[in-house]
Amino acid sequence: KEKEKALGLYKLMSYSLEDKAYAVQVEADLLLAFEDEGAMEKYQQAAFLYKKEKNIVLAASIYEHLRVVNPGDLSYLSALVELYARMDWPEKMEERFNTMIDYYQSKKISEDSVVKTVKLIRDLYTLEKKDDSLKKFLNFVKVKSPDLSAQVI
C-alpha cells in the first residue's frame, strides 16, 4: 500500500520533470526503497538516457550505484570503462579495467567481453585522435593481460 502511494505521487511529480533520465532515476530510487527488483532495470534505463544525452558523469554515477546495489552483476564494468575513457579520467578507467581483468582471470567475465571493451576504447581513442591515451591504454593492456593484447593490438 505504501509503495502504491509513493509510486502514485511519483507519477504525478514525473509529469512536471523535463529531464526524462532524472525522472526514471527517481522512479528507480523509489522501487529500490521498496526492494522491488524492477529498480535495476529502471537504473539501467536512466543510465542509458543520461549517456544518450551525453551526460556521462551522471551515467557513470548510475552504473557505479548499480555496482554497489548489485555487486554480483558484472555487466556494468564495460560501460564504466568506456565512460571514464570519455571523461578523460584514466585512473578510474584503469581501476575498472583492472577489475574486469581480475574477473576475466577468475573466469567470471568472458574473454569476448574484455576484448570488446578493449576494442571499444581503442576505437574511441583513435576516433578522438587521442594518440597518447591510446598508447598508454594499449601498453596497460599488454602489461595486465598479454594474452588479450595480441588480439587487439
PDB file of N, CA and C in Angstrom, residues 57-120:
ATOM      1  N   VAL A  57      28.849  11.916 -16.839  1.00  0.00           N
ATOM      2  CA  VAL A  57      29.133  11.888 -15.399  1.00  0.00           C
ATOM      3  C   VAL A  57      27.968  11.237 -14.653  1.00  0.00           C
ATOM      4  N   LEU A  58      26.758  11.648 -14.977  1.00  0.00           N
ATOM      5  CA  LEU A  58      25.591  11.059 -14.310  1.00  0.00           C
ATOM      6  C   LEU A  58      25.385   9.606 -14.736  1.00  0.00           C
ATOM      7  N   ALA A  59      25.667   9.290 -15.993  1.00  0.00           N
ATOM      8  CA  ALA A  59      25.570   7.893 -16.435  1.00  0.00           C
ATOM      9  C   ALA A  59      26.540   7.031 -15.630  1.00  0.00           C
ATOM     10  N   ALA A  60      27.768   7.501 -15.471  1.00  0.00           N
ATOM     11  CA  ALA A  60      28.769   6.750 -14.703  1.00  0.00           C
ATOM     12  C   ALA A  60      28.336   6.602 -13.248  1.00  0.00           C
ATOM     13  N   SER A  61      27.751   7.657 -12.687  1.00  0.00           N
ATOM     14  CA  SER A  61      27.328   7.558 -11.281  1.00  0.00           C
ATOM     15  C   SER A  61      26.215   6.526 -11.111  1.00  0.00           C
ATOM     16  N   ILE A  62      25.340   6.410 -12.093  1.00  0.00           N
ATOM     17  CA  ILE A  62      24.280   5.393 -12.026  1.00  0.00           C
ATOM     18  C   ILE A  62      24.896   3.993 -12.099  1.00  0.00           C
ATOM     19  N   TYR A  63      25.836   3.798 -13.028  1.00  0.00           N
ATOM     20  CA  TYR A  63      26.482   2.481 -13.135  1.00  0.00           C
ATOM     21  C   TYR A  63      27.274   2.144 -11.875  1.00  0.00           C
ATOM     22  N   GLU A  64      27.922   3.139 -11.287  1.00  0.00           N
ATOM     23  CA  GLU A  64      28.637   2.889 -10.027  1.00  0.00           C
ATOM     24  C   GLU A  64      27.645   2.492  -8.927  1.00  0.00           C
ATOM     25  N   HIS A  65      26.515   3.161  -8.901  1.00  0.00           N
ATOM     26  CA  HIS A  65      25.466   2.828  -7.924  1.00  0.00           C
ATOM     27  C   HIS A  65      24.978   1.395  -8.140  1.00  0.00           C
ATOM     28  N   LEU A  66      24.783   1.016  -9.404  1.00  0.00           N
ATOM     29  CA  LEU A  66      24.360  -0.346  -9.711  1.00  0.00           C
ATOM     30  C   LEU A  66      25.377  -1.372  -9.230  1.00  0.00           C
ATOM     31  N   ARG A  67      26.654  -1.038  -9.343  1.00  0.00           N
ATOM     32  CA  ARG A  67      27.701  -1.963  -8.874  1.00  0.00           C
ATOM     33  C   ARG A  67      27.607  -2.176  -7.364  1.00  0.00           C
ATOM     34  N   VAL A  68      27.256  -1.123  -6.635  1.00  0.00           N
ATOM     35  CA  VAL A  68      27.144  -1.225  -5.182  1.00  0.00           C
ATOM     36  C   VAL A  68      25.878  -2.000  -4.800  1.00  0.00           C
ATOM     37  N   VAL A  69      24.777  -1.668  -5.446  1.00  0.00           N
ATOM     38  CA  VAL A  69      23.489  -2.275  -5.120  1.00  0.00           C
ATOM     39  C   VAL A  69      23.441  -3.738  -5.573  1.00  0.00           C
ATOM     40  N   ASN A  70      24.102  -4.044  -6.670  1.00  0.00           N
ATOM     41  CA  ASN A  70      24.040  -5.385  -7.247  1.00  0.00           C
ATOM     42  C   ASN A  70      25.447  -5.858  -7.617  1.00  0.00           C
ATOM     43  N   PRO A  71      26.294  -6.114  -6.622  1.00  0.00           N
ATOM     44  CA  PRO A  71      27.705  -6.417  -6.890  1.00  0.00           C
ATOM     45  C   PRO A  71      27.937  -7.700  -7.691  1.00  0.00           C
ATOM     46  N   GLY A  72      26.971  -8.582  -7.729  1.00  0.00           N
ATOM     47  CA  GLY A  72      27.131  -9.819  -8.492  1.00  0.00           C
ATOM     48  C   GLY A  72      27.005  -9.621  -9.992  1.00  0.00           C
ATOM     49  N   ASP A  73      26.442  -8.501 -10.410  1.00  0.00           N
ATOM     50  CA  ASP A  73      26.266  -8.239 -11.843  1.00  0.00           C
ATOM     51  C   ASP A  73      27.481  -7.468 -12.344  1.00  0.00           C
ATOM     52  N   LEU A  74      28.248  -8.115 -13.191  1.00  0.00           N
ATOM     53  CA  LEU A  74      29.498  -7.524 -13.674  1.00  0.00           C
ATOM     54  C   LEU A  74      29.331  -6.821 -15.025  1.00  0.00           C
ATOM     55  N   SER A  75      28.117  -6.774 -15.523  1.00  0.00           N
ATOM     56  CA  SER A  75      27.882  -6.222 -16.859  1.00  0.00           C
ATOM     57  C   SER A  75      28.124  -4.712 -16.935  1.00  0.00           C
ATOM     58  N   TYR A  76      28.192  -4.053 -15.797  1.00  0.00           N
ATOM     59  CA  TYR A  76      28.354  -2.595 -15.805  1.00  0.00           C
ATOM     60  C   TYR A  76      29.802  -2.163 -15.975  1.00  0.00           C
ATOM     61  N   LEU A  77      30.722  -3.077 -15.804  1.00  0.00           N
ATOM     62  CA  LEU A  77      32.141  -2.711 -15.845  1.00  0.00           C
ATOM     63  C   LEU A  77      32.558  -2.159 -17.198  1.00  0.00           C
ATOM     64  N   SER A  78      32.130  -2.790 -18.259  1.00  0.00           N
ATOM     65  CA  SER A  78      32.492  -2.322 -19.598  1.00  0.00           C
ATOM     66  C   SER A  78      31.985  -0.897 -19.835  1.00  0.00           C
ATOM     67  N   ALA A  79      30.747  -0.649 -19.436  1.00  0.00           N
ATOM     68  CA  ALA A  79      30.183   0.703 -19.592  1.00  0.00           C
ATOM     69  C   ALA A  79      30.990   1.716 -18.789  1.00  0.00           C
ATOM     70  N   LEU A  80      31.409   1.340 -17.595  1.00  0.00           N
ATOM     71  CA  LEU A  80      32.204   2.257 -16.766  1.00  0.00           C
ATOM     72  C   LEU A  80      33.570   2.530 -17.384  1.00  0.00           C
ATOM     73  N   VAL A  81      34.203   1.496 -17.924  1.00  0.00           N
ATOM     74  CA  VAL A  81      35.498   1.702 -18.583  1.00  0.00           C
ATOM     75  C   VAL A  81      35.331   2.707 -19.720  1.00  0.00           C
ATOM     76  N   GLU A  82      34.307   2.520 -20.518  1.00  0.00           N
ATOM     77  CA  GLU A  82      34.052   3.435 -21.639  1.00  0.00           C
ATOM     78  C   GLU A  82      33.768   4.854 -21.153  1.00  0.00           C
ATOM     79  N   LEU A  83      32.900   4.989 -20.167  1.00  0.00           N
ATOM     80  CA  LEU A  83      32.523   6.319 -19.694  1.00  0.00           C
ATOM     81  C   LEU A  83      33.713   7.060 -19.097  1.00  0.00           C
ATOM     82  N   TYR A  84      34.541   6.360 -18.326  1.00  0.00           N
ATOM     83  CA  TYR A  84      35.717   7.014 -17.755  1.00  0.00           C
ATOM     84  C   TYR A  84      36.727   7.388 -18.846  1.00  0.00           C
ATOM     85  N   ALA A  85      36.805   6.593 -19.894  1.00  0.00           N
ATOM     86  CA  ALA A  85      37.669   6.957 -21.030  1.00  0.00           C
ATOM     87  C   ALA A  85      37.139   8.230 -21.687  1.00  0.00           C
ATOM     88  N   ARG A  86      35.838   8.313 -21.868  1.00  0.00           N
ATOM     89  CA  ARG A  86      35.232   9.510 -22.473  1.00  0.00           C
ATOM     90  C   ARG A  86      35.436  10.749 -21.597  1.00  0.00           C
ATOM     91  N   MET A  87      35.482  10.536 -20.282  1.00  0.00           N
ATOM     92  CA  MET A  87      35.685  11.656 -19.348  1.00  0.00           C
ATOM     93  C   MET A  87      37.149  12.054 -19.224  1.00  0.00           C
ATOM     94  N   ASP A  88      38.033  11.308 -19.887  1.00  0.00           N
ATOM     95  CA  ASP A  88      39.474  11.532 -19.732  1.00  0.00           C
ATOM     96  C   ASP A  88      39.901  11.380 -18.275  1.00  0.00           C
ATOM     97  N   TRP A  89      39.437  10.320 -17.655  1.00  0.00           N
ATOM     98  CA  TRP A  89      39.778  10.018 -16.278  1.00  0.00           C
ATOM     99  C   TRP A  89      40.491   8.656 -16.274  1.00  0.00           C
ATOM    100  N   PRO A  90      41.768   8.665 -16.666  1.00  0.00           N
ATOM    101  CA  PRO A  90      42.481   7.394 -16.855  1.00  0.00           C
ATOM    102  C   PRO A  90      42.604   6.554 -15.589  1.00  0.00           C
ATOM    103  N   GLU A  91      42.724   7.184 -14.438  1.00  0.00           N
ATOM    104  CA  GLU A  91      42.864   6.416 -13.192  1.00  0.00           C
ATOM    105  C   GLU A  91      41.629   5.550 -12.937  1.00  0.00           C
ATOM    106  N   LYS A  92      40.451   6.144 -13.091  1.00  0.00           N
ATOM    107  CA  LYS A  92      39.208   5.399 -12.861  1.00  0.00           C
ATOM    108  C   LYS A  92      39.004   4.349 -13.962  1.00  0.00           C
ATOM    109  N   MET A  93      39.351   4.715 -15.198  1.00  0.00           N
ATOM    110  CA  MET A  93      39.216   3.766 -16.294  1.00  0.00           C
ATOM    111  C   MET A  93      40.101   2.545 -16.032  1.00  0.00           C
ATOM    112  N   GLU A  94      41.339   2.795 -15.642  1.00  0.00           N
ATOM    113  CA  GLU A  94      42.264   1.694 -15.373  1.00  0.00           C
ATOM    114  C   GLU A  94      41.806   0.868 -14.171  1.00  0.00           C
ATOM    115  N   GLU A  95      41.273   1.533 -13.169  1.00  0.00           N
ATOM    116  CA  GLU A  95      40.769   0.823 -11.989  1.00  0.00           C
ATOM    117  C   GLU A  95      39.648  -0.144 -12.379  1.00  0.00           C
ATOM    118  N   ARG A  96      38.700   0.334 -13.175  1.00  0.00           N
ATOM    119  CA  ARG A  96      37.588  -0.514 -13.597  1.00  0.00           C
ATOM    120  C   ARG A  96      38.062  -1.592 -14.577  1.00  0.00           C
ATOM    121  N   PHE A  97      39.026  -1.244 -15.441  1.00  0.00           N
ATOM    122  CA  PHE A  97      39.559  -2.242 -16.367  1.00  0.00           C
ATOM    123  C   PHE A  97      40.332  -3.316 -15.593  1.00  0.00           C
ATOM    124  N   ASN A  98      41.076  -2.914 -14.578  1.00  0.00           N
ATOM    125  CA  ASN A  98      41.765  -3.880 -13.713  1.00  0.00           C
ATOM    126  C   ASN A  98      40.773  -4.863 -13.111  1.00  0.00           C
ATOM    127  N   THR A  99      39.644  -4.336 -12.672  1.00  0.00           N
ATOM    128  CA  THR A  99      38.605  -5.189 -12.104  1.00  0.00           C
ATOM    129  C   THR A  99      38.104  -6.175 -13.149  1.00  0.00           C
ATOM    130  N   MET A 100      37.906  -5.688 -14.380  1.00  0.00           N
ATOM    131  CA  MET A 100      37.488  -6.576 -15.468  1.00  0.00           C
ATOM    132  C   MET A 100      38.506  -7.692 -15.677  1.00  0.00           C
ATOM    133  N   ILE A 101      39.783  -7.331 -15.712  1.00  0.00           N
ATOM    134  CA  ILE A 101      40.841  -8.324 -15.930  1.00  0.00           C
ATOM    135  C   ILE A 101      40.850  -9.348 -14.788  1.00  0.00           C
ATOM    136  N   ASP A 102      40.706  -8.868 -13.564  1.00  0.00           N
ATOM    137  CA  ASP A 102      40.665  -9.784 -12.415  1.00  0.00           C
ATOM    138  C   ASP A 102      39.506 -10.780 -12.561  1.00  0.00           C
ATOM    139  N   TYR A 103      38.340 -10.276 -12.954  1.00  0.00           N
ATOM    140  CA  TYR A 103      37.188 -11.159 -13.138  1.00  0.00           C
ATOM    141  C   TYR A 103      37.402 -12.090 -14.333  1.00  0.00           C
ATOM    142  N   TYR A 104      38.049 -11.599 -15.374  1.00  0.00           N
ATOM    143  CA  TYR A 104      38.355 -12.447 -16.529  1.00  0.00           C
ATOM    144  C   TYR A 104      39.297 -13.581 -16.111  1.00  0.00           C
ATOM    145  N   GLN A 105      40.321 -13.233 -15.353  1.00  0.00           N
ATOM    146  CA  GLN A 105      41.297 -14.241 -14.933  1.00  0.00           C
ATOM    147  C   GLN A 105      40.695 -15.274 -13.976  1.00  0.00           C
ATOM    148  N   SER A 106      39.658 -14.863 -13.249  1.00  0.00           N
ATOM    149  CA  SER A 106      38.977 -15.825 -12.371  1.00  0.00           C
ATOM    150  C   SER A 106      37.742 -16.426 -13.057  1.00  0.00           C
ATOM    151  N   LYS A 107      37.649 -16.224 -14.379  1.00  0.00           N
ATOM    152  CA  LYS A 107      36.595 -16.834 -15.223  1.00  0.00           C
ATOM    153  C   LYS A 107      35.173 -16.359 -14.895  1.00  0.00           C
ATOM    154  N   LYS A 108      35.062 -15.131 -14.387  1.00  0.00           N
ATOM    155  CA  LYS A 108      33.736 -14.585 -14.095  1.00  0.00           C
ATOM    156  C   LYS A 108      33.233 -13.683 -15.221  1.00  0.00           C
ATOM    157  N   ILE A 109      34.151 -13.272 -16.102  1.00  0.00           N
ATOM    158  CA  ILE A 109      33.817 -12.479 -17.284  1.00  0.00           C
ATOM    159  C   ILE A 109      34.467 -13.175 -18.471  1.00  0.00           C
ATOM    160  N   SER A 110      33.762 -13.197 -19.576  1.00  0.00           N
ATOM    161  CA  SER A 110      34.286 -13.879 -20.756  1.00  0.00           C
ATOM    162  C   SER A 110      35.410 -13.078 -21.418  1.00  0.00           C
ATOM    163  N   GLU A 111      36.246 -13.800 -22.114  1.00  0.00           N
ATOM    164  CA  GLU A 111      37.314 -13.172 -22.890  1.00  0.00           C
ATOM    165  C   GLU A 111      36.715 -12.225 -23.918  1.00  0.00           C
ATOM    166  N   ASP A 112      35.632 -12.639 -24.531  1.00  0.00           N
ATOM    167  CA  ASP A 112      34.967 -11.835 -25.550  1.00  0.00           C
ATOM    168  C   ASP A 112      34.542 -10.473 -24.996  1.00  0.00           C
ATOM    169  N   SER A 113      34.028 -10.466 -23.789  1.00  0.00           N
ATOM    170  CA  SER A 113      33.594  -9.217 -23.158  1.00  0.00           C
ATOM    171  C   SER A 113      34.770  -8.256 -22.962  1.00  0.00           C
ATOM    172  N   VAL A 114      35.891  -8.793 -22.519  1.00  0.00           N
ATOM    173  CA  VAL A 114      37.073  -7.954 -22.291  1.00  0.00           C
ATOM    174  C   VAL A 114      37.626  -7.453 -23.625  1.00  0.00           C
ATOM    175  N   VAL A 115      37.702  -8.340 -24.611  1.00  0.00           N
ATOM    176  CA  VAL A 115      38.224  -7.951 -25.933  1.00  0.00           C
ATOM    177  C   VAL A 115      37.342  -6.862 -26.552  1.00  0.00           C
ATOM    178  N   LYS A 116      36.028  -7.015 -26.446  1.00  0.00           N
ATOM    179  CA  LYS A 116      35.112  -5.993 -26.972  1.00  0.00           C
ATOM    180  C   LYS A 116      35.345  -4.643 -26.292  1.00  0.00           C
ATOM    181  N   THR A 117      35.571  -4.678 -24.986  1.00  0.00           N
ATOM    182  CA  THR A 117      35.820  -3.432 -24.243  1.00  0.00           C
ATOM    183  C   THR A 117      37.125  -2.793 -24.701  1.00  0.00           C
ATOM    184  N   VAL A 118      38.166  -3.587 -24.855  1.00  0.00           N
ATOM    185  CA  VAL A 118      39.459  -3.050 -25.307  1.00  0.00           C
ATOM    186  C   VAL A 118      39.315  -2.442 -26.698  1.00  0.00           C
ATOM    187  N   LYS A 119      38.616  -3.141 -27.585  1.00  0.00           N
ATOM    188  CA  LYS A 119      38.419  -2.621 -28.950  1.00  0.00           C
ATOM    189  C   LYS A 119      37.599  -1.334 -28.931  1.00  0.00           C
ATOM    190  N   LEU A 120      36.610  -1.273 -28.050  1.00  0.00           N
ATOM    191  CA  LEU A 120      35.791  -0.066 -27.919  1.00  0.00           C
ATOM    192  C   LEU A 120      36.654   1.130 -27.514  1.00  0.00           C
TER     193      LEU A 120
END
